[in-house]
């Protein structure tokens, strides 16, 4: 079953997040297995909520793309939390947020 992955980092700025996105190439080459990615900032810092198809695909992304990008940018190691989901349902209206590129490893 799919899992929800949350990541909370009080010391990541909007500029840091944009630099990681550029380094990872998220929009041009979405990671295989990531079904949804959302991010936000509040008084406690930076947060993401992702929906992943499997733990194995998340682990591969972290090892091959995300953690190396953090190291290049000299940002702290990520400590995402994964929770198995009971249900994933998406409205057809979500289509307006689809990325044009196909997923890659």
PDB file of C-alpha atoms in Angstrom:
ATOM      1  CA  UNK A   1       0.000   0.000   0.000  1.00  0.00           C
ATOM      2  CA  UNK A   2       1.035   3.600  -0.462  1.00  0.00           C
ATOM      3  CA  UNK A   3       2.616   5.672   2.251  1.00  0.00           C
ATOM      4  CA  UNK A   4       2.549   9.282   3.347  1.00  0.00           C
ATOM      5  CA  UNK A   5       5.958  10.793   3.942  1.00  0.00           C
ATOM      6  CA  UNK A   6       6.391  13.968   5.957  1.00  0.00           C
ATOM      7  CA  UNK A   7       9.526  16.043   6.295  1.00  0.00           C
ATOM      8  CA  UNK A   8       9.881  18.956   8.695  1.00  0.00           C
ATOM      9  CA  UNK A   9      12.956  21.162   8.796  1.00  0.00           C
ATOM     10  CA  UNK A  10      13.020  24.412  10.780  1.00  0.00           C
ATOM     11  CA  UNK A  11      16.219  25.685   9.130  1.00  0.00           C
ATOM     12  CA  UNK A  12      15.428  25.273   5.422  1.00  0.00           C
ATOM     13  CA  UNK A  13      14.588  28.494   3.580  1.00  0.00           C
ATOM     14  CA  UNK A  14      12.523  28.938   0.430  1.00  0.00           C
ATOM     15  CA  UNK A  15      15.785  29.489  -1.436  1.00  0.00           C
ATOM     16  CA  UNK A  16      17.181  26.215  -0.057  1.00  0.00           C
ATOM     17  CA  UNK A  17      14.040  24.344  -1.126  1.00  0.00           C
ATOM     18  CA  UNK A  18      14.169  25.830  -4.627  1.00  0.00           C
ATOM     19  CA  UNK A  19      17.860  24.903  -4.901  1.00  0.00           C
ATOM     20  CA  UNK A  20      17.120  21.297  -3.893  1.00  0.00           C
ATOM     21  CA  UNK A  21      14.265  21.114  -6.423  1.00  0.00           C
ATOM     22  CA  UNK A  22      16.589  22.373  -9.148  1.00  0.00           C
ATOM     23  CA  UNK A  23      19.376  19.966  -8.133  1.00  0.00           C
ATOM     24  CA  UNK A  24      17.002  16.983  -8.036  1.00  0.00           C
ATOM     25  CA  UNK A  25      15.197  17.997 -11.239  1.00  0.00           C
ATOM     26  CA  UNK A  26      11.784  17.235  -9.775  1.00  0.00           C
ATOM     27  CA  UNK A  27       9.647  19.001 -12.399  1.00  0.00           C
ATOM     28  CA  UNK A  28      11.568  17.648 -15.404  1.00  0.00           C
ATOM     29  CA  UNK A  29      12.131  14.137 -14.059  1.00  0.00           C
ATOM     30  CA  UNK A  30       9.710  13.291 -11.253  1.00  0.00           C
ATOM     31  CA  UNK A  31      10.978  10.414  -9.136  1.00  0.00           C
ATOM     32  CA  UNK A  32       9.536   6.996  -9.842  1.00  0.00           C
ATOM     33  CA  UNK A  33       6.950   6.142  -7.222  1.00  0.00           C
ATOM     34  CA  UNK A  34       6.157   9.625  -5.945  1.00  0.00           C
ATOM     35  CA  UNK A  35       2.462  10.136  -6.551  1.00  0.00           C
ATOM     36  CA  UNK A  36       2.100  13.575  -4.964  1.00  0.00           C
ATOM     37  CA  UNK A  37       4.413  16.212  -3.511  1.00  0.00           C
ATOM     38  CA  UNK A  38       3.277  19.236  -1.505  1.00  0.00           C
ATOM     39  CA  UNK A  39       5.335  21.751   0.439  1.00  0.00           C
ATOM     40  CA  UNK A  40       4.663  24.691   2.705  1.00  0.00           C
ATOM     41  CA  UNK A  41       6.304  27.122   5.099  1.00  0.00           C
ATOM     42  CA  UNK A  42       4.974  28.298   8.443  1.00  0.00           C
ATOM     43  CA  UNK A  43       6.319  29.703  11.715  1.00  0.00           C
ATOM     44  CA  UNK A  44       7.909  26.319  12.516  1.00  0.00           C
ATOM     45  CA  UNK A  45       9.850  26.220   9.233  1.00  0.00           C
ATOM     46  CA  UNK A  46       9.632  24.124   6.091  1.00  0.00           C
ATOM     47  CA  UNK A  47       7.433  21.061   5.593  1.00  0.00           C
ATOM     48  CA  UNK A  48       6.604  18.572   2.864  1.00  0.00           C
ATOM     49  CA  UNK A  49       3.928  15.937   2.559  1.00  0.00           C
ATOM     50  CA  UNK A  50       4.379  13.300  -0.135  1.00  0.00           C
ATOM     51  CA  UNK A  51       2.437  10.244  -1.182  1.00  0.00           C
ATOM     52  CA  UNK A  52       4.706   7.417  -2.337  1.00  0.00           C
ATOM     53  CA  UNK A  53       3.775   4.187  -4.056  1.00  0.00           C
ATOM     54  CA  UNK A  54       6.193   2.106  -1.962  1.00  0.00           C
ATOM     55  CA  UNK A  55       8.926   2.264   0.649  1.00  0.00           C
ATOM     56  CA  UNK A  56      11.390   0.779  -1.853  1.00  0.00           C
ATOM     57  CA  UNK A  57      10.793   3.615  -4.344  1.00  0.00           C
ATOM     58  CA  UNK A  58      11.141   6.221  -1.594  1.00  0.00           C
ATOM     59  CA  UNK A  59      14.384   4.629  -0.385  1.00  0.00           C
ATOM     60  CA  UNK A  60      15.792   4.589  -3.929  1.00  0.00           C
ATOM     61  CA  UNK A  61      14.931   8.274  -4.429  1.00  0.00           C
ATOM     62  CA  UNK A  62      16.488   9.278  -1.112  1.00  0.00           C
ATOM     63  CA  UNK A  63      19.689   7.352  -1.836  1.00  0.00           C
ATOM     64  CA  UNK A  64      20.131   8.244  -5.513  1.00  0.00           C
ATOM     65  CA  UNK A  65      18.811  11.787  -5.774  1.00  0.00           C
ATOM     66  CA  UNK A  66      17.620  13.563  -2.625  1.00  0.00           C
ATOM     67  CA  UNK A  67      20.419  12.917  -0.134  1.00  0.00           C
ATOM     68  CA  UNK A  68      23.154  13.561  -2.748  1.00  0.00           C
ATOM     69  CA  UNK A  69      21.461  16.889  -3.581  1.00  0.00           C
ATOM     70  CA  UNK A  70      21.446  17.857   0.101  1.00  0.00           C
ATOM     71  CA  UNK A  71      25.168  17.085   0.341  1.00  0.00           C
ATOM     72  CA  UNK A  72      25.995  19.152  -2.768  1.00  0.00           C
ATOM     73  CA  UNK A  73      24.067  22.090  -1.308  1.00  0.00           C
ATOM     74  CA  UNK A  74      25.527  21.545   2.185  1.00  0.00           C
ATOM     75  CA  UNK A  75      22.097  21.155   3.773  1.00  0.00           C
ATOM     76  CA  UNK A  76      21.307  18.970   6.794  1.00  0.00           C
ATOM     77  CA  UNK A  77      20.496  15.302   6.278  1.00  0.00           C
ATOM     78  CA  UNK A  78      16.816  14.585   5.821  1.00  0.00           C
ATOM     79  CA  UNK A  79      14.849  12.586   8.360  1.00  0.00           C
ATOM     80  CA  UNK A  80      11.495  11.953   6.675  1.00  0.00           C
ATOM     81  CA  UNK A  81       8.761  10.063   8.517  1.00  0.00           C
ATOM     82  CA  UNK A  82       6.773   7.427   6.624  1.00  0.00           C
ATOM     83  CA  UNK A  83       3.271   6.257   7.537  1.00  0.00           C
ATOM     84  CA  UNK A  84       1.443   3.411   5.794  1.00  0.00           C
ATOM     85  CA  UNK A  85      -1.837   4.646   4.359  1.00  0.00           C
ATOM     86  CA  UNK A  86      -5.146   2.855   4.603  1.00  0.00           C
ATOM     87  CA  UNK A  87      -6.661   4.657   1.609  1.00  0.00           C
ATOM     88  CA  UNK A  88      -5.533   6.908  -1.212  1.00  0.00           C
ATOM     89  CA  UNK A  89      -8.232   8.587  -3.296  1.00  0.00           C
ATOM     90  CA  UNK A  90      -7.760  11.508  -5.669  1.00  0.00           C
ATOM     91  CA  UNK A  91     -10.284  13.811  -7.253  1.00  0.00           C
ATOM     92  CA  UNK A  92     -10.137  14.247 -11.036  1.00  0.00           C
ATOM     93  CA  UNK A  93      -9.643  17.964 -10.286  1.00  0.00           C
ATOM     94  CA  UNK A  94      -6.097  17.101  -9.212  1.00  0.00           C
ATOM     95  CA  UNK A  95      -5.257  16.825 -12.911  1.00  0.00           C
ATOM     96  CA  UNK A  96      -4.492  20.543 -13.145  1.00  0.00           C
ATOM     97  CA  UNK A  97      -1.395  19.944 -10.990  1.00  0.00           C
ATOM     98  CA  UNK A  98       0.046  17.100 -13.091  1.00  0.00           C
ATOM     99  CA  UNK A  99       3.640  17.493 -14.259  1.00  0.00           C
ATOM    100  CA  UNK A 100       4.223  17.106 -18.000  1.00  0.00           C
ATOM    101  CA  UNK A 101       7.229  14.780 -17.688  1.00  0.00           C
ATOM    102  CA  UNK A 102       7.212  11.031 -17.210  1.00  0.00           C
ATOM    103  CA  UNK A 103       8.613   9.611 -13.995  1.00  0.00           C
ATOM    104  CA  UNK A 104      12.182   8.323 -13.929  1.00  0.00           C
ATOM    105  CA  UNK A 105      14.267   6.313 -11.472  1.00  0.00           C
TER     106      UNK A 105
END
